[in-house]
GROMACS .gro file of C-alpha atoms in nm:
model
  307
    1MET     CA    1   3.783   5.276  -0.105
    2GLN     CA    2   3.755   5.020  -0.390
    3ARG     CA    3   3.951   4.780  -0.200
    4ARG     CA    4   3.711   4.757   0.107
    5GLU     CA    5   3.441   4.745  -0.155
    6PHE     CA    6   3.600   4.461  -0.340
    7LEU     CA    7   3.642   4.282  -0.003
    8LYS     CA    8   3.269   4.362   0.144
    9ASN     CA    9   3.139   4.215  -0.185
   10SER     CA   10   3.348   3.933  -0.178
   11VAL     CA   11   3.257   3.819   0.196
   12ILE     CA   12   2.887   3.879   0.070
   13ALA     CA   13   2.915   3.647  -0.219
   14GLY     CA   14   3.096   3.404  -0.041
   15SER     CA   15   2.845   3.399   0.237
   16THR     CA   16   2.574   3.379  -0.030
   17ALA     CA   17   2.737   3.107  -0.196
   18ALA     CA   18   2.757   2.904   0.137
   19PHE     CA   19   2.411   2.938   0.199
   20VAL     CA   20   2.297   2.837  -0.158
   21GLY     CA   21   2.520   2.563  -0.123
   22SER     CA   22   2.405   2.437   0.227
   23THR     CA   23   2.044   2.471   0.114
   24THR     CA   24   2.130   2.246  -0.194
   25GLN     CA   25   2.288   1.980  -0.001
   26ALA     CA   26   1.993   1.983   0.265
   27GLY     CA   27   1.738   1.940  -0.023
   28GLU     CA   28   1.953   1.669  -0.181
   29SER     CA   29   2.012   1.504   0.116
   30ASP     CA   30   1.647   1.532   0.255
   31ASP     CA   31   1.398   1.615   0.030
   32MET     CA   32   1.484   1.440  -0.259
   33LYS     CA   33   1.657   1.122  -0.226
   34PRO     CA   34   1.486   0.790  -0.234
   35PHE     CA   35   1.331   0.624   0.075
   36HIS     CA   36   1.513   0.358   0.245
   37LEU     CA   37   1.145   0.163   0.182
   38LYS     CA   38   0.906   0.179  -0.147
   39TYR     CA   39   0.635   0.368   0.021
   40ALA     CA   40   0.339   0.401  -0.246
   41PRO     CA   41   0.113   0.695  -0.211
   42HIS     CA   42  -0.234   0.727  -0.405
   43PHE     CA   43  -0.447   0.921  -0.635
   44GLY     CA   44  -0.564   1.255  -0.456
   45MET     CA   45  -0.280   1.250  -0.185
   46PHE     CA   46  -0.109   1.518  -0.338
   47ARG     CA   47  -0.365   1.685  -0.555
   48ASN     CA   48  -0.314   2.022  -0.356
   49ALA     CA   49   0.065   2.025  -0.418
   50ALA     CA   50   0.079   1.873  -0.766
   51GLY     CA   51  -0.282   1.974  -0.927
   52ASN     CA   52  -0.582   1.734  -1.016
   53ASP     CA   53  -0.383   1.581  -1.327
   54PRO     CA   54  -0.305   1.205  -1.215
   55LEU     CA   55   0.006   1.214  -1.442
   56ASP     CA   56   0.122   1.540  -1.242
   57GLN     CA   57   0.077   1.361  -0.907
   58LEU     CA   58   0.279   1.078  -1.040
   59LYS     CA   59   0.560   1.330  -1.124
   60PHE     CA   60   0.529   1.536  -0.814
   61ALA     CA   61   0.557   1.211  -0.590
   62ALA     CA   62   0.869   1.081  -0.806
   63ASP     CA   63   1.029   1.433  -0.767
   64GLN     CA   64   0.953   1.386  -0.395
   65GLY     CA   65   1.169   1.071  -0.391
   66PHE     CA   66   0.881   0.815  -0.411
   67THR     CA   67   0.970   0.498  -0.602
   68ALA     CA   68   0.606   0.341  -0.596
   69TRP     CA   69   0.246   0.389  -0.619
   70GLU     CA   70  -0.082   0.236  -0.570
   71ASP     CA   71  -0.446   0.269  -0.678
   72ASN     CA   72  -0.728   0.057  -0.529
   73GLY     CA   73  -0.965   0.213  -0.810
   74MET     CA   74  -0.762   0.135  -1.105
   75LYS     CA   75  -0.991  -0.154  -1.248
   76LYS     CA   76  -1.265   0.140  -1.299
   77LYS     CA   77  -1.028   0.357  -1.517
   78PRO     CA   78  -1.048   0.402  -1.874
   79GLN     CA   79  -0.780   0.153  -2.046
   80SER     CA   80  -0.633   0.452  -2.229
   81LEU     CA   81  -0.581   0.630  -1.884
   82GLN     CA   82  -0.450   0.270  -1.749
   83GLN     CA   83  -0.199   0.312  -1.999
   84GLN     CA   84  -0.087   0.649  -1.976
   85ILE     CA   85  -0.043   0.590  -1.639
   86ALA     CA   86   0.187   0.285  -1.691
   87ASP     CA   87   0.385   0.484  -1.916
   88THR     CA   88   0.464   0.748  -1.697
   89MET     CA   89   0.559   0.511  -1.401
   90ASP     CA   90   0.764   0.376  -1.659
   91LYS     CA   91   0.957   0.674  -1.724
   92LEU     CA   92   0.958   0.765  -1.375
   93ASN     CA   93   1.114   0.435  -1.276
   94MET     CA   94   0.841   0.406  -1.046
   95GLU     CA   95   0.677   0.042  -0.934
   96MET     CA   96   0.310  -0.035  -0.944
   97GLY     CA   97   0.182  -0.152  -0.624
   98VAL     CA   98  -0.199  -0.305  -0.559
   99PHE     CA   99  -0.512  -0.247  -0.707
  100VAL     CA  100  -0.822  -0.439  -0.571
  101ALA     CA  101  -0.868  -0.744  -0.757
  102HIS     CA  102  -1.176  -0.870  -0.602
  103GLY     CA  103  -1.316  -0.686  -0.285
  104SER     CA  104  -1.642  -0.787  -0.187
  105ILE     CA  105  -1.659  -0.634   0.173
  106GLY     CA  106  -2.044  -0.666   0.293
  107LYS     CA  107  -2.106  -0.978   0.087
  108LEU     CA  108  -2.132  -1.345   0.074
  109THR     CA  109  -1.852  -1.466  -0.169
  110PHE     CA  110  -1.600  -1.717  -0.070
  111THR     CA  111  -1.740  -1.829   0.253
  112ARG     CA  112  -2.035  -1.983   0.096
  113LYS     CA  113  -2.043  -2.235  -0.213
  114ASP     CA  114  -2.302  -2.076  -0.461
  115LYS     CA  115  -2.174  -2.173  -0.840
  116ASP     CA  116  -2.282  -1.837  -0.983
  117VAL     CA  117  -2.120  -1.629  -0.698
  118TRP     CA  118  -1.807  -1.806  -0.758
  119ASN     CA  119  -1.784  -1.780  -1.136
  120ALA     CA  120  -1.863  -1.420  -1.097
  121VAL     CA  121  -1.532  -1.394  -0.878
  122LEU     CA  122  -1.312  -1.574  -1.114
  123LYS     CA  123  -1.430  -1.384  -1.408
  124ASP     CA  124  -1.313  -1.077  -1.176
  125ILE     CA  125  -0.965  -1.217  -1.123
  126LYS     CA  126  -0.965  -1.328  -1.493
  127ASP     CA  127  -1.036  -0.932  -1.579
  128SER     CA  128  -0.762  -0.814  -1.303
  129VAL     CA  129  -0.503  -1.011  -1.482
  130GLU     CA  130  -0.563  -0.831  -1.807
  131VAL     CA  131  -0.563  -0.507  -1.623
  132ALA     CA  132  -0.216  -0.578  -1.424
  133LYS     CA  133  -0.045  -0.672  -1.742
  134ARG     CA  134  -0.142  -0.320  -1.873
  135VAL     CA  135  -0.024  -0.141  -1.561
  136ASN     CA  136   0.286  -0.344  -1.502
  137ALA     CA  137   0.111  -0.474  -1.189
  138LYS     CA  138   0.226  -0.762  -0.985
  139TRP     CA  139   0.010  -0.761  -0.634
  140MET     CA  140  -0.358  -0.717  -0.624
  141THR     CA  141  -0.566  -0.714  -0.330
  142VAL     CA  142  -0.808  -0.982  -0.273
  143VAL     CA  143  -1.085  -0.965   0.049
  144PRO     CA  144  -1.296  -1.271   0.045
  145GLY     CA  145  -1.612  -1.097   0.167
  146ASN     CA  146  -1.827  -1.165   0.481
  147VAL     CA  147  -1.874  -1.446   0.715
  148ASP     CA  148  -2.177  -1.689   0.665
  149GLU     CA  149  -2.460  -1.611   0.918
  150GLY     CA  150  -2.666  -1.856   0.684
  151PRO     CA  151  -3.041  -1.869   0.683
  152ARG     CA  152  -3.071  -2.131   0.979
  153GLY     CA  153  -2.769  -2.011   1.152
  154ARG     CA  154  -2.393  -1.903   1.140
  155LEU     CA  155  -2.226  -2.177   0.915
  156ALA     CA  156  -1.953  -2.301   1.099
  157GLU     CA  157  -1.620  -2.146   1.078
  158GLY     CA  158  -1.442  -2.455   0.968
  159TYR     CA  159  -1.661  -2.510   0.690
  160GLN     CA  160  -1.673  -2.144   0.577
  161THR     CA  161  -1.277  -2.175   0.588
  162ALA     CA  162  -1.269  -2.454   0.415
  163ASN     CA  163  -1.465  -2.297   0.128
  164VAL     CA  164  -1.243  -1.993   0.146
  165ILE     CA  165  -0.949  -2.193   0.073
  166GLU     CA  166  -1.106  -2.390  -0.215
  167LEU     CA  167  -1.193  -2.063  -0.400
  168LEU     CA  168  -0.890  -1.913  -0.316
  169ARG     CA  169  -0.679  -2.208  -0.485
  170ARG     CA  170  -0.868  -2.177  -0.786
  171CYS     CA  171  -0.797  -1.812  -0.806
  172ALA     CA  172  -0.410  -1.896  -0.725
  173ASP     CA  173  -0.442  -2.118  -1.036
  174ILE     CA  174  -0.542  -1.812  -1.242
  175PHE     CA  175  -0.275  -1.582  -1.148
  176GLU     CA  176   0.019  -1.822  -1.097
  177PRO     CA  177   0.076  -1.874  -1.440
  178HIS     CA  178   0.138  -1.482  -1.513
  179GLY     CA  179   0.401  -1.450  -1.229
  180MET     CA  180   0.131  -1.223  -1.028
  181VAL     CA  181   0.005  -1.264  -0.649
  182MET     CA  182  -0.288  -1.197  -0.474
  183VAL     CA  183  -0.231  -1.048  -0.147
  184LEU     CA  184  -0.548  -1.117   0.107
  185GLU     CA  185  -0.627  -0.816   0.336
  186PRO     CA  186  -0.757  -0.892   0.716
  187LEU     CA  187  -0.953  -0.613   0.812
  188ASN     CA  188  -1.084  -0.490   1.111
  189TRP     CA  189  -1.447  -0.495   1.272
  190TYR     CA  190  -1.388  -0.268   1.515
  191ALA     CA  191  -1.371   0.077   1.342
  192ASN     CA  192  -1.444   0.004   0.961
  193HIS     CA  193  -1.548  -0.337   0.832
  194GLY     CA  194  -1.796  -0.520   1.083
  195GLY     CA  195  -1.852  -0.877   0.969
  196VAL     CA  196  -1.564  -0.964   0.721
  197PHE     CA  197  -1.444  -1.268   0.720
  198LEU     CA  198  -1.079  -1.233   0.733
  199GLN     CA  199  -0.979  -1.054   1.034
  200GLY     CA  200  -0.627  -1.120   1.180
  201SER     CA  201  -0.296  -1.205   1.065
  202PRO     CA  202  -0.261  -1.575   1.223
  203GLN     CA  203  -0.610  -1.646   1.032
  204ALA     CA  204  -0.453  -1.522   0.721
  205TYR     CA  205  -0.123  -1.692   0.785
  206ALA     CA  206  -0.297  -2.073   0.797
  207ILE     CA  207  -0.523  -1.991   0.495
  208CYS     CA  208  -0.197  -1.882   0.292
  209LYS     CA  209  -0.021  -2.217   0.415
  210ALA     CA  210  -0.330  -2.393   0.297
  211VAL     CA  211  -0.396  -2.287  -0.022
  212ASN     CA  212  -0.018  -2.329  -0.083
  213SER     CA  213   0.101  -2.135  -0.403
  214PRO     CA  214   0.304  -1.838  -0.433
  215ALA     CA  215   0.011  -1.648  -0.599
  216CYS     CA  216  -0.134  -1.605  -0.276
  217LYS     CA  217   0.027  -1.397   0.024
  218ILE     CA  218  -0.093  -1.149   0.304
  219LEU     CA  219  -0.118  -0.794   0.260
  220PHE     CA  220  -0.055  -0.698   0.637
  221ASP     CA  221  -0.219  -0.344   0.668
  222ILE     CA  222  -0.088  -0.212   0.956
  223TYR     CA  223  -0.354   0.014   1.072
  224HIS     CA  224  -0.620  -0.256   1.084
  225GLN     CA  225  -0.396  -0.483   1.241
  226GLN     CA  226  -0.313  -0.250   1.515
  227ILE     CA  227  -0.690  -0.235   1.601
  228THR     CA  228  -0.780  -0.602   1.549
  229GLU     CA  229  -0.462  -0.745   1.731
  230GLY     CA  230  -0.176  -0.505   1.804
  231ASN     CA  231   0.146  -0.666   1.897
  232LEU     CA  232   0.259  -0.574   1.545
  233ILE     CA  233   0.619  -0.646   1.521
  234VAL     CA  234   0.547  -1.011   1.686
  235ASN     CA  235   0.288  -1.056   1.448
  236ILE     CA  236   0.486  -0.968   1.159
  237ASP     CA  237   0.775  -1.169   1.267
  238ASN     CA  238   0.551  -1.443   1.251
  239CYS     CA  239   0.385  -1.483   0.948
  240TRP     CA  240   0.679  -1.296   0.751
  241ASP     CA  241   0.714  -1.588   0.505
  242GLU     CA  242   0.354  -1.513   0.403
  243ILE     CA  243   0.370  -1.138   0.392
  244GLY     CA  244   0.394  -0.971   0.043
  245TYR     CA  245   0.272  -0.642   0.073
  246PHE     CA  246   0.218  -0.375   0.350
  247GLN     CA  247  -0.024  -0.095   0.407
  248SER     CA  248   0.033   0.174   0.651
  249GLY     CA  249  -0.210   0.451   0.823
  250ASP     CA  250  -0.203   0.553   1.215
  251ASN     CA  251  -0.404   0.471   1.486
  252PRO     CA  252  -0.688   0.612   1.564
  253GLY     CA  253  -0.811   0.835   1.257
  254ARG     CA  254  -0.639   0.649   0.980
  255LYS     CA  255  -0.370   0.936   0.874
  256GLU     CA  256  -0.015   0.939   0.811
  257PRO     CA  257   0.239   0.814   1.052
  258GLY     CA  258   0.301   1.036   1.371
  259THR     CA  259  -0.075   1.146   1.403
  260GLY     CA  260  -0.161   0.851   1.605
  261GLU     CA  261  -0.053   0.556   1.866
  262ILE     CA  262   0.166   0.369   1.606
  263ASN     CA  263   0.572   0.389   1.646
  264TYR     CA  264   0.611   0.375   1.275
  265LEU     CA  265   0.975   0.469   1.307
  266ASN     CA  266   1.034   0.131   1.486
  267VAL     CA  267   0.779  -0.090   1.280
  268PHE     CA  268   0.956   0.034   0.962
  269LYS     CA  269   1.288  -0.032   1.091
  270HIS     CA  270   1.219  -0.329   1.174
  271ILE     CA  271   1.077  -0.429   0.827
  272HIS     CA  272   1.385  -0.295   0.678
  273THR     CA  273   1.624  -0.485   0.882
  274LYS     CA  274   1.457  -0.814   0.823
  275GLY     CA  275   1.517  -0.692   0.401
  276PHE     CA  276   1.171  -0.619   0.280
  277ASP     CA  277   1.229  -0.539  -0.073
  278GLY     CA  278   0.822  -0.493  -0.128
  279ILE     CA  279   0.590  -0.213  -0.112
  280ILE     CA  280   0.420  -0.024   0.156
  281GLY     CA  281   0.110   0.142   0.045
  282MET     CA  282  -0.010   0.483   0.184
  283GLU     CA  283  -0.364   0.375   0.236
  284HIS     CA  284  -0.451   0.684   0.483
  285GLY     CA  285  -0.603   0.990   0.461
  286ASN     CA  286  -0.414   1.364   0.536
  287SER     CA  287  -0.455   1.476   0.879
  288LYS     CA  288  -0.402   1.843   0.770
  289PRO     CA  289  -0.614   2.021   0.431
  290GLY     CA  290  -0.442   2.195   0.152
  291LYS     CA  291  -0.112   2.195   0.001
  292LYS     CA  292   0.037   2.228   0.384
  293GLY     CA  293  -0.150   1.898   0.445
  294ASP     CA  294   0.005   1.722   0.155
  295MET     CA  295   0.360   1.872   0.236
  296ALA     CA  296   0.321   1.706   0.599
  297VAL     CA  297   0.227   1.392   0.473
  298ILE     CA  298   0.602   1.363   0.308
  299GLU     CA  299   0.763   1.487   0.611
  300ALA     CA  300   0.581   1.235   0.805
  301TYR     CA  301   0.731   0.950   0.570
  302ARG     CA  302   1.084   1.124   0.587
  303GLU     CA  303   1.042   1.125   0.956
  304VAL     CA  304   0.984   0.793   1.008
  305ASP     CA  305   1.219   0.640   0.742
  306ARG     CA  306   1.544   0.797   0.911
  307PHE     CA  307   1.720   0.498   0.998
   0.00000   0.00000   0.00000
């Protein structure tokens, strides 16, 4: 009787240990390991699972295997919070992605020569350098405003392009001594930002070549470029040497991978195969509400990171 009880308990104990062991291994291999690429969530994306405290959101993301973070609105945060974010990310060994250094969507800034407007842009850039130093950021988004329709008709595209290049060179002169990089983001006209000057990757590529500075590169937002031009992998290859940063989001809907038409598994695999060591900002919303929606985003990136 004692022997039978002993054997029974041994079997139960062994089965339990095997189950716990397999669960731990699965968690370590699938849920906790770093991703192949540096996907960067943003504040609010995991607030249901991690709480509203931004530092807790950073810690939660690090626990899930994320090694980067981005925050478009970093410049608007109090300096004390900026410093707390930087200190927390340093402890978590996380890398800071982009914040918006200058984004003049809906305004005429770069395309028309206006001394006062251009001086305001340059001040914005100088202010961004100080924020970047505080939060250990290298990459900053710059959107060069809208096309110039002009009071007597649209200014010819060549003149607008020349103006954009001239002001970007002056911005690059500010960033370059600090080893910082502005990344130019082409945006789509059809769903989000009608009227912006910078729309496609070939246009951004030509401008970066003309600026001719290591402080001026392309932010290739896969969501925007799927809408504007498609042919993603070919266009990524064609402007590869000027790409400094990526952002993601599926189309239609601008939610996590797997909710739209983009084959993110193949796109990310291609980017990884080419040796990209930069950041991919997760600039999109969650397709589902609540904590389940937060976790669905993480699972979506696990699925498209299996290479």
